[in-house]
CSV table of C-alpha atoms in Angstrom, one decimal:
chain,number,residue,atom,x,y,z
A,495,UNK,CA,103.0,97.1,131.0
A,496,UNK,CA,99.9,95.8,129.7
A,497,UNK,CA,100.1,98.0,127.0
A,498,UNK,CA,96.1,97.9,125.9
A,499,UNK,CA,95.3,101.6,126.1
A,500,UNK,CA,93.6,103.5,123.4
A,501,UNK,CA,95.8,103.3,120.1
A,502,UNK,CA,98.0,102.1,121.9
A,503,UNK,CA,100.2,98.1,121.5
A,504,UNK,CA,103.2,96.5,122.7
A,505,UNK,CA,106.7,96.8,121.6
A,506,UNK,CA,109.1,93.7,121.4
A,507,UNK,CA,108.5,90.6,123.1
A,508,UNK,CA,105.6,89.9,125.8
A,509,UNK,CA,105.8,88.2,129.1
A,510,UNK,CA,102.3,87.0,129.9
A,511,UNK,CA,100.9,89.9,127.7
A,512,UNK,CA,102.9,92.4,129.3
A,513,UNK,CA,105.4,94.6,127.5
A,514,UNK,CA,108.7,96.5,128.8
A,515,UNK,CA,107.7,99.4,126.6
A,516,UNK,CA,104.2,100.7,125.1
A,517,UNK,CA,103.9,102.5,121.2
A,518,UNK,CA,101.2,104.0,119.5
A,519,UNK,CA,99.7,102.0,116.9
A,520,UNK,CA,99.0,105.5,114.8
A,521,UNK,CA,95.9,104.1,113.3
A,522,UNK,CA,94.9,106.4,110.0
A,523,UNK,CA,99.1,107.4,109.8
A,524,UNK,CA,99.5,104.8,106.7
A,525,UNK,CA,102.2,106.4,105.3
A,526,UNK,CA,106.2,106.6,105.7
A,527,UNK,CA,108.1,109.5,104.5
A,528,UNK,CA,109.4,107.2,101.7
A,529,UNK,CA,105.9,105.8,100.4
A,530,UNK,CA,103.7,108.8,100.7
A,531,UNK,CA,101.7,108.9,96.9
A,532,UNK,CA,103.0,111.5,94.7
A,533,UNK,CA,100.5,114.7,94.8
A,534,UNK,CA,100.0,114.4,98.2
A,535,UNK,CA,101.8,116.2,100.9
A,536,UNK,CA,102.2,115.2,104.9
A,537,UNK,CA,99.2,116.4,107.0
A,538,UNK,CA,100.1,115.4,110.5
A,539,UNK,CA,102.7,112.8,112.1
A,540,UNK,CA,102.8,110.3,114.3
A,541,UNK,CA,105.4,107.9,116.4
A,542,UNK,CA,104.8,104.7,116.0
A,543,UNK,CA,106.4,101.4,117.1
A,544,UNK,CA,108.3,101.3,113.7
A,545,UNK,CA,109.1,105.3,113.4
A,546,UNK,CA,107.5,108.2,112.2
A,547,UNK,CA,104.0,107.7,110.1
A,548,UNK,CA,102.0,110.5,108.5
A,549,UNK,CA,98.5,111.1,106.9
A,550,UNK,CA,98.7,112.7,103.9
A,551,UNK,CA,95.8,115.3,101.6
A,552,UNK,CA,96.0,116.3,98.1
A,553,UNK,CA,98.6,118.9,97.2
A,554,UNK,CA,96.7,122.2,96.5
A,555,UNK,CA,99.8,124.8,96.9
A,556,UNK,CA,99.4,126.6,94.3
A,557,UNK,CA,103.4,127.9,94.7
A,558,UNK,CA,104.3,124.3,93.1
A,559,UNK,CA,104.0,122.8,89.9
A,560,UNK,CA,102.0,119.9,89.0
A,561,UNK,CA,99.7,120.7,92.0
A,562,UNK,CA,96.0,119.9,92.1
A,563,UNK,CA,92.8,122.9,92.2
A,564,UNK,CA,89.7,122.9,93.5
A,565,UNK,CA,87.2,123.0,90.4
A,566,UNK,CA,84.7,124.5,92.0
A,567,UNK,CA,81.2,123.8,90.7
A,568,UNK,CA,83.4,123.2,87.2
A,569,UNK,CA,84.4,119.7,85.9
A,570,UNK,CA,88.1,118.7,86.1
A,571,UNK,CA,90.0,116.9,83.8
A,572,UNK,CA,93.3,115.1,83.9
A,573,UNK,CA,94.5,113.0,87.1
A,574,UNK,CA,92.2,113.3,90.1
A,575,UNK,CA,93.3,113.1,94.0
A,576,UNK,CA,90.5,112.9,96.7
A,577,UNK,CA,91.2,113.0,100.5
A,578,UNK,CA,89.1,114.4,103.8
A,579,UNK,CA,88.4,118.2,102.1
A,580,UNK,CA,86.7,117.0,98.6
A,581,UNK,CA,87.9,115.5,95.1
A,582,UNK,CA,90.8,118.1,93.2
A,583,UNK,CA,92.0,117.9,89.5
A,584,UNK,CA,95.5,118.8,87.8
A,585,UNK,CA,92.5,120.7,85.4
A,586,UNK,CA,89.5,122.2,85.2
A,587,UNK,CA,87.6,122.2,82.3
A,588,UNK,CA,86.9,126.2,81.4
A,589,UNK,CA,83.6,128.1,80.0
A,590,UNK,CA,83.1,129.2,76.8
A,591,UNK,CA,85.9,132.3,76.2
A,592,UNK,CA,87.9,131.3,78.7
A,593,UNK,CA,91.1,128.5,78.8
A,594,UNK,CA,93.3,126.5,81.5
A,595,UNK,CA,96.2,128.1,81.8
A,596,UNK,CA,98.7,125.7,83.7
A,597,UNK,CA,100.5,128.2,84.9
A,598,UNK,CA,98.4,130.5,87.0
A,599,UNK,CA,95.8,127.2,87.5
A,600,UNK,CA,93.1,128.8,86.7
A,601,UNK,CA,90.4,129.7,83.9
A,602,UNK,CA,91.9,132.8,81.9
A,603,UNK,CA,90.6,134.7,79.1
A,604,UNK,CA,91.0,132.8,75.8
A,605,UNK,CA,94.3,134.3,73.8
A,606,UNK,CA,92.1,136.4,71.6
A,607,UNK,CA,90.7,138.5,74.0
A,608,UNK,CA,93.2,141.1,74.4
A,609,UNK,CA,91.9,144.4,73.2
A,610,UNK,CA,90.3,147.0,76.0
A,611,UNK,CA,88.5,148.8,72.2
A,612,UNK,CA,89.3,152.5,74.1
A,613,UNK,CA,91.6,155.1,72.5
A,614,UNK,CA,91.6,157.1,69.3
A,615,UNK,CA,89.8,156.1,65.9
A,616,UNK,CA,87.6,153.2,68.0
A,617,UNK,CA,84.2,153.4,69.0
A,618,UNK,CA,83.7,150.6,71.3
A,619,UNK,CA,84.2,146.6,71.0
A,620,UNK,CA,83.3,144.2,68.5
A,621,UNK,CA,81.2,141.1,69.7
A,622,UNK,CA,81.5,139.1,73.1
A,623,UNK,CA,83.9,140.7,75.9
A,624,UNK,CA,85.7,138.4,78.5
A,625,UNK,CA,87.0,140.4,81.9
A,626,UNK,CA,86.8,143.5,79.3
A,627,UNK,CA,88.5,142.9,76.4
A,628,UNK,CA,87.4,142.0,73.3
A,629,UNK,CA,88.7,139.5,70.1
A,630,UNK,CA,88.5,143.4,67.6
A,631,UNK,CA,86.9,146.6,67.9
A,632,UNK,CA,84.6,148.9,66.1
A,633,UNK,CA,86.4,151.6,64.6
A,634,UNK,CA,84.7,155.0,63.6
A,635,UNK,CA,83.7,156.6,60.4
A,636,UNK,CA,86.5,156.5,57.8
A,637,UNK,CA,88.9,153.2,59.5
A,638,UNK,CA,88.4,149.7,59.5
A,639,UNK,CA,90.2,147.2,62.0
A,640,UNK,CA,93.4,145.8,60.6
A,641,UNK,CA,93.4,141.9,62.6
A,642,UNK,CA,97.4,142.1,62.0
A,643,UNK,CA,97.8,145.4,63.6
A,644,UNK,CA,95.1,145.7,66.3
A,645,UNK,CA,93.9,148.6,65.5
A,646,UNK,CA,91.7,151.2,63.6
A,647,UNK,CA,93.5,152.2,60.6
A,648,UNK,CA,92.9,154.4,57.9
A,649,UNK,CA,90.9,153.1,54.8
A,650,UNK,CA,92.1,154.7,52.0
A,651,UNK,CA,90.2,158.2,52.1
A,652,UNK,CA,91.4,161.3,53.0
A,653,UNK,CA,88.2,161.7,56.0
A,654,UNK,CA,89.8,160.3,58.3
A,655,UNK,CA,93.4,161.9,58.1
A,656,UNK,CA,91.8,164.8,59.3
A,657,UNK,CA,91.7,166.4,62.6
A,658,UNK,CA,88.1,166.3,63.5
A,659,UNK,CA,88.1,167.8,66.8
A,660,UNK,CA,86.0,171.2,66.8
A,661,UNK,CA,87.2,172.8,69.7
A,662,UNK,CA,90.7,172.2,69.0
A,663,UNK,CA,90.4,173.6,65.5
A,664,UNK,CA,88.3,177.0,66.7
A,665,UNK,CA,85.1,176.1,67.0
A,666,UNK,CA,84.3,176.8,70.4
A,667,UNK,CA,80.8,178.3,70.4
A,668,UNK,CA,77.5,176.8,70.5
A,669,UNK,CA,75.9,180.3,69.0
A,670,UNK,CA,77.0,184.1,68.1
A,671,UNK,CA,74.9,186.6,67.9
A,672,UNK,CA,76.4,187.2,64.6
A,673,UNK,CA,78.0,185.9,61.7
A,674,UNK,CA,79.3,182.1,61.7
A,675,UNK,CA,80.5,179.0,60.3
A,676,UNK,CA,79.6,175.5,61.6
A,677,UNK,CA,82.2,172.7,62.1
A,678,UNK,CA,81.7,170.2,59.5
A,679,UNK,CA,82.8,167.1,62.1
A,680,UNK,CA,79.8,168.8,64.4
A,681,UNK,CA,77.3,171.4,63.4
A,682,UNK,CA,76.6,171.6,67.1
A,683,UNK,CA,79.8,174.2,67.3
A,684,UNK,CA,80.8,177.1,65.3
A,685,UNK,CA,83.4,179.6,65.2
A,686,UNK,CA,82.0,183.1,65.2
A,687,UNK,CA,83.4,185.6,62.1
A,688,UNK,CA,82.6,188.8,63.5
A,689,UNK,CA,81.6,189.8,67.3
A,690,UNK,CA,79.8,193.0,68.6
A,691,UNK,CA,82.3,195.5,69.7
A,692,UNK,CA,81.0,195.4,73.6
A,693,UNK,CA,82.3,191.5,73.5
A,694,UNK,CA,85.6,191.9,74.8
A,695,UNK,CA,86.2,190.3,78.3
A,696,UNK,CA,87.9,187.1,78.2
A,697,UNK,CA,86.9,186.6,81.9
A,698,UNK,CA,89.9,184.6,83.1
A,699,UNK,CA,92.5,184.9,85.7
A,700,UNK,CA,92.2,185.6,89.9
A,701,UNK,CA,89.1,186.9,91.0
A,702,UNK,CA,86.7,185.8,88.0
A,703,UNK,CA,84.6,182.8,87.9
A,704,UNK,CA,83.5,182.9,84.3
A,705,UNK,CA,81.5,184.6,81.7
A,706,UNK,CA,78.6,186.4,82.0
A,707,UNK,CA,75.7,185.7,79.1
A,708,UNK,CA,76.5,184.4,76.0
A,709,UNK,CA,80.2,184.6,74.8
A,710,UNK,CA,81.1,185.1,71.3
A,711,UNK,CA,84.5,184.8,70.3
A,712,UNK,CA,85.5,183.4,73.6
A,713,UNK,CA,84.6,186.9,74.9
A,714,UNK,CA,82.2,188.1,77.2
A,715,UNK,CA,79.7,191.7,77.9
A,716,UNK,CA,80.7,191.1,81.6
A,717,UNK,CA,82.2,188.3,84.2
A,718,UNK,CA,80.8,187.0,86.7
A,719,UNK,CA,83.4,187.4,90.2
A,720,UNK,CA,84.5,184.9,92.9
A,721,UNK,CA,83.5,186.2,96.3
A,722,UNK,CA,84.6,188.4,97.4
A,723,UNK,CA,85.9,190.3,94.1
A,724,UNK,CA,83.2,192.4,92.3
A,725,UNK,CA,83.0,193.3,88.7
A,726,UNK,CA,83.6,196.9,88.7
A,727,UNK,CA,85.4,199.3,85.8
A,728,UNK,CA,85.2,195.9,83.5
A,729,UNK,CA,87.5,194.0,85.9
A,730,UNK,CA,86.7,191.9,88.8
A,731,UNK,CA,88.5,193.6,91.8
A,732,UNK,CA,89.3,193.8,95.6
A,733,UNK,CA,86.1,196.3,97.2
A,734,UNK,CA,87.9,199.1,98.8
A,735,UNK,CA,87.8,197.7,102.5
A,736,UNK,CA,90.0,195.2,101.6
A,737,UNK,CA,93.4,197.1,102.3
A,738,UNK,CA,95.1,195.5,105.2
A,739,UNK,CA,97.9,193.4,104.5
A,740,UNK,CA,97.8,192.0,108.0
A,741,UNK,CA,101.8,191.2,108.9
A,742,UNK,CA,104.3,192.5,110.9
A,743,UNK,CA,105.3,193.2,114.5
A,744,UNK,CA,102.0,192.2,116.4
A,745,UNK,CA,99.6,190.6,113.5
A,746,UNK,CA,98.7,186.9,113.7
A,747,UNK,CA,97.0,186.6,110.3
A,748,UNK,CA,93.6,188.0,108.6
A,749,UNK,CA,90.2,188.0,109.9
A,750,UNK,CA,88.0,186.4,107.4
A,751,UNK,CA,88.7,185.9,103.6
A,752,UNK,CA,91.3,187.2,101.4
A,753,UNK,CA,91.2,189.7,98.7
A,754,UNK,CA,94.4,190.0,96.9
A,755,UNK,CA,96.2,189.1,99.4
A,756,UNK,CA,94.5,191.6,102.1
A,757,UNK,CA,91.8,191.9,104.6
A,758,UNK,CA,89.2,194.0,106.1
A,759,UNK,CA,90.7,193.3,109.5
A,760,UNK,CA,93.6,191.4,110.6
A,761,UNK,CA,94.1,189.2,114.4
A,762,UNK,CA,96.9,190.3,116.8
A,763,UNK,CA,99.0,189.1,118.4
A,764,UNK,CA,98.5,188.4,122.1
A,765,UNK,CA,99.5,191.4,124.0
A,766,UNK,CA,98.1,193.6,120.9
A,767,UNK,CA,94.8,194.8,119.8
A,768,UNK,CA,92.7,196.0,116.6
A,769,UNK,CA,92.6,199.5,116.6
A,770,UNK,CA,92.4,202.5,114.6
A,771,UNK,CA,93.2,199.7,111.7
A,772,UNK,CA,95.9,198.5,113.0
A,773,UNK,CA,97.2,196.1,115.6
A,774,UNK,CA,98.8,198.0,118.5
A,775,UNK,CA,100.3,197.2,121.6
A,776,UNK,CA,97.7,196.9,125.0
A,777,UNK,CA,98.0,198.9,127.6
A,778,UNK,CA,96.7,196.9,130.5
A,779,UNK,CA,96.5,197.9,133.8
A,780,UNK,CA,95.7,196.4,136.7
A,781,UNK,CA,95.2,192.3,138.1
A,782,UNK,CA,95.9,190.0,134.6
A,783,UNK,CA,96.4,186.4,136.4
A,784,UNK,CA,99.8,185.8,138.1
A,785,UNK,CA,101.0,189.6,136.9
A,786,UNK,CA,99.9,193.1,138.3
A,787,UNK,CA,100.2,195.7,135.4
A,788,UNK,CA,100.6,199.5,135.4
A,789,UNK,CA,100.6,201.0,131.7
A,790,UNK,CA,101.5,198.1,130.2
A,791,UNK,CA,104.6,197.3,132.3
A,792,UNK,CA,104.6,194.5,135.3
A,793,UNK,CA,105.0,196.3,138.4
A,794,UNK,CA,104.1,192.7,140.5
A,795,UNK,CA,103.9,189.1,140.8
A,796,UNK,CA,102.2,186.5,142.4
A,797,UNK,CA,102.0,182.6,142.1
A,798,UNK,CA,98.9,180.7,141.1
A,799,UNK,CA,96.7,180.8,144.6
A,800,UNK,CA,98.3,183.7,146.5
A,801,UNK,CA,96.3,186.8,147.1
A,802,UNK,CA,98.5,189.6,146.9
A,803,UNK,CA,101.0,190.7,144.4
A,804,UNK,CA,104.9,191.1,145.3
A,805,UNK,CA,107.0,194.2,144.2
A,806,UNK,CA,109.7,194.0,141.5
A,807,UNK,CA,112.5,194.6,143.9
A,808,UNK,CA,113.6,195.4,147.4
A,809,UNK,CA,113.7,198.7,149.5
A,810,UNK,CA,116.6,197.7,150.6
A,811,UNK,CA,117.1,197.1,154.3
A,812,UNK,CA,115.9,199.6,156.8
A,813,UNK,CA,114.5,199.3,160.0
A,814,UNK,CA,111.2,198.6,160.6
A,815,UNK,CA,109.4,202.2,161.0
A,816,UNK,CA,111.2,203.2,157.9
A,817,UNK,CA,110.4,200.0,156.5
A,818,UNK,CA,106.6,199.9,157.1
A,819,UNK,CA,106.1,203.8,156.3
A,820,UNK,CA,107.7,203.2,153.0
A,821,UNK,CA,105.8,200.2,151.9
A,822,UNK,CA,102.4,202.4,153.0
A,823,UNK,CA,103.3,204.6,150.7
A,824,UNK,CA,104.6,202.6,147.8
A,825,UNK,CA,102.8,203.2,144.3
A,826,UNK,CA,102.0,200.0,142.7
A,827,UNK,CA,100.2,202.2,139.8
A,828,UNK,CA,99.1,205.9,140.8
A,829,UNK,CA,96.9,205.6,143.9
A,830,UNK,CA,97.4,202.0,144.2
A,831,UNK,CA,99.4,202.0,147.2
A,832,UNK,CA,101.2,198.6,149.0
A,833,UNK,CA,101.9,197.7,152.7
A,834,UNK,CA,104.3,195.9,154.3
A,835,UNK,CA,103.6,191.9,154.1
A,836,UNK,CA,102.2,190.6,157.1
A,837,UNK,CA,104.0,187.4,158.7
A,838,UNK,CA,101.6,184.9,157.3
A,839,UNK,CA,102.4,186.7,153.8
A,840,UNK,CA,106.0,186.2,154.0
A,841,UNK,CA,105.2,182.4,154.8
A,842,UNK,CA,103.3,182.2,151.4
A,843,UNK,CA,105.7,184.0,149.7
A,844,UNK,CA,108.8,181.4,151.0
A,845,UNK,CA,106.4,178.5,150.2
A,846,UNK,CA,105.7,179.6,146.7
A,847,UNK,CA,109.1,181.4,146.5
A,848,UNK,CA,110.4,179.2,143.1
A,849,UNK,CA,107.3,180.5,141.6
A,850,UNK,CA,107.6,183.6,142.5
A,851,UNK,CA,111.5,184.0,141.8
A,852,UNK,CA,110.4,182.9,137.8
A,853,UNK,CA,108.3,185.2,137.6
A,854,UNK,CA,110.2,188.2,138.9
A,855,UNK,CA,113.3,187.2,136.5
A,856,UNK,CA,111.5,187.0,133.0
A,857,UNK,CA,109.2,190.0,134.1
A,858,UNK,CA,112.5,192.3,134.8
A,859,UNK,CA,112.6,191.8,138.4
A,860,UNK,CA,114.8,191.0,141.0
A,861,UNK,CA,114.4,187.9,143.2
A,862,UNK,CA,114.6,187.6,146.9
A,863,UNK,CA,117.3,187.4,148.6
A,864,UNK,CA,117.5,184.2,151.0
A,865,UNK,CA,117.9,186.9,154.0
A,866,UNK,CA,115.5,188.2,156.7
A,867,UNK,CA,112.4,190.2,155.9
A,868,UNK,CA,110.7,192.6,157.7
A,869,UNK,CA,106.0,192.1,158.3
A,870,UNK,CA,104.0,193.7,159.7
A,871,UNK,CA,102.9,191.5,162.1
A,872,UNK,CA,103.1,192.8,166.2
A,873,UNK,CA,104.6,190.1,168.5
A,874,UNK,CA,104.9,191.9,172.1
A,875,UNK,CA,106.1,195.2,172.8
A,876,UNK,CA,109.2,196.3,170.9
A,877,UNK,CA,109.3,193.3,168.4
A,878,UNK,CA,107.7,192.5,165.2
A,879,UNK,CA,108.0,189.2,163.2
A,880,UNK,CA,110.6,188.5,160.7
A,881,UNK,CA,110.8,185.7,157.9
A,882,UNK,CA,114.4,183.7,157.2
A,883,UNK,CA,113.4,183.6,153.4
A,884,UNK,CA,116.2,180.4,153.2
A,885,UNK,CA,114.2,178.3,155.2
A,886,UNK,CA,111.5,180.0,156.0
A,887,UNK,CA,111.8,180.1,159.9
A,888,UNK,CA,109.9,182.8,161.7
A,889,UNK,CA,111.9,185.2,164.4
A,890,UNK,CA,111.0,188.4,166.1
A,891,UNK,CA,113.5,191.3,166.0
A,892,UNK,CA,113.6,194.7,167.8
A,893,UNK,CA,112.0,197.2,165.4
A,894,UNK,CA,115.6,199.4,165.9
A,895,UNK,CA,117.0,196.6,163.5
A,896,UNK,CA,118.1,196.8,159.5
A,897,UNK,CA,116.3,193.8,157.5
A,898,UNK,CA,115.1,193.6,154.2
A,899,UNK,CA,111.8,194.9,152.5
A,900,UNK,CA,109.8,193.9,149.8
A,901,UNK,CA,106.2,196.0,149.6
A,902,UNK,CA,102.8,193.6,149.0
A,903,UNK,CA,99.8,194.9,146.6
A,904,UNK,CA,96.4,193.0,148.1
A,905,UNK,CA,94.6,191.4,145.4
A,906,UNK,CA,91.2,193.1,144.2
């Protein structure tokens, strides 16, 4: 092989510049994994004719120890290590308030920044802050900072042993309408020494939303009421038409907001309606979907798609004068009179028979029977059609026969 590709030279011994096997010469891989310089790590391999060779960059993992940082526009001190990406230090030199720490490698607050200057007895930080904390705070009136402690501590007087919160000693009110004493910590509140008789509503608990005017005492004339509650007899209460507790056999809930737990109105339940102030059971009558009511009760069913409604139950069997003069005068609902099905009624009734079996079973009906049914249908003199409600094959029969009925209700 001549051997003379890109990167690429013999291996062993030539025969008029030919090679029995080629190598890369891994030009830029200058390292072994014996020689590679200490704070650098491999960055890419390569097999060369005498084994593995790597490159190598600076190493910036910041997982070990003794690694090298990227200063940023900051200066670095200590040893330096440049490759490809830019020059890194084992250091960087920090700003003023801030110092290396070698253990995070990074810049970090100098030790004596350590206090956040918030809590009781301290008014705010003294000096400089670095990320938020300060080297002491300012304490308030009556404590100076103690540099072994941390912290505001008394100075000797008997001020600041005192509780100087106003509200929490009493003095709660801005103004009284009569006699008062001002808090000495803040003349801004006072506690009131005698109130008006007609002062004597604390205005708290359900319904109320505060006070009403000025309060003396903590008391109030009047409160002012959360919607819906209105101030009446000094209390904030439920207006009369809230008196409906809305639960039980029918109710779904309350219509609108609350009042003590009760409503003008309350939602029912499907199947019930809002009257007389209560929910009570509907009375339908009539075509509702895929069920045929009469005072509330199902008196047929239908599938999805079909036009006419089928009865509850059979007749029985019979034959078919008997049969067709009892369906004519079968009451769906009062007037509402049925016929016998004609043939292609039958056929719709077998086709969506599963259907219409569900329905007559959860409705309190009984299904049909996978036997012959008598329609209406003429075929030629003597006969009529019959359905075989198992497969739904179509037959004529002498009228003198005994088959089943089931009555039809057209839809309208």
């Amino acid at each position: 092989k001549a051997c003379n590709g890109n990167d690429e030279q013999g291996k062993g011994t030539a025969c008029n510049g030919k090679y029995k096997e080629c190598c890369k010469k891994c030009t830029g891989y200058n390292y072994t994994a014996s020689n590679i310089p200490a704070g650098h790590v491999k960055n890419g391999s390569c097999e060369s004719c005498t084994g593995t060779k790597y490159k190598t960059k600076c190493d910036t993992n910041s997982s070990n120890t003794g690694t090298y940082v990227n200063c940023g526009s900051a200066t670095g001190s200590g040893t330096s290590c440049k490759d490809d990406t830019g020059t890194y230090y084992t250091k960087c030199s920090c700003p003023t308030m801030y110092e290396w720490s070698a253990s995070a490698k990074k810049c970090v607050c100098s030790t004596g920044y350590k206090y956040t200057c918030s809590g009781s007895n301290i008014s705010g930080g003294d000096g400089n802050s670095c990320d938020g904390k300060y080297q002491k705070c300012k304490c308030k009136t009556g404590f100076t900072w103690s540099a072994s402690s941390g912290m505001c501590v008394c100075n000797g007087t008997d001020w600041c042993t005192l509780n100087q919160d106003c509200a929490s000693l009493g003095y709660k009110q801005q103004s009284c309408p009569e006699l008062s004493i001002k808090c000495p910590f803040n003349t801004n509140y006072v506690y009131c020494i005698s109130c008006p008789e007609k002062y004597k509503y604390t205005c708290s608990g359900t319904g109320y939303s505060g006070g009403s005017g000025t309060a003396c005492g903590g008391r109030y004339t009047t409160c002012t009421c959360k919607s819906p509650y209105t101030w009446t007899n000094g209390a904030c209460s439920c207006p009369s038409t809230y008196k409906y507790t809305c639960s039980g056999t029918g109710y779904s809930g309350g219509s609108g907001t609350a009042c003590g737990g009760k409503y003008t109105q309350c939602k029912c339940a499907t199947g019930y309606e809002w009257k007389d102030g209560s929910c009570q059971k509907q009375v339908l009558n009539g075509a509702q979907g895929e069920l045929y009511y009469c005072n509330g009760t199902v008196v047929g069913v239908r599938a999805t798609g079909m036009g006419f409604y089928v009865a509850m139950k059979d007749l029985g069997t019979m034959t078919w004068n008997n049969a067709n003069s009892l369906c004519q005068n079968y009451s769906f609902c009062g007037n509402v009179k049925g016929t016998l099905p004609t043939k292609d009624q039958l056929l719709s009734i077998y086709q969506n028979k599963s259907r219409v079996n569900s329905l007559l079973s959860t409705n309190g009906g009984t299904q049909l029977t996978n036997s012959y049914y008598w329609s209406s249908t003429y075929s030629d003199s003597g006969t009529y059609y019959v359905v075989y409600m198992s497969k739904g094959n179509v037959y004529t029969s002498n009228r003198s026969d005994h088959l089943y009925v089931r009555p039809v209700l057209a839809s309208y």
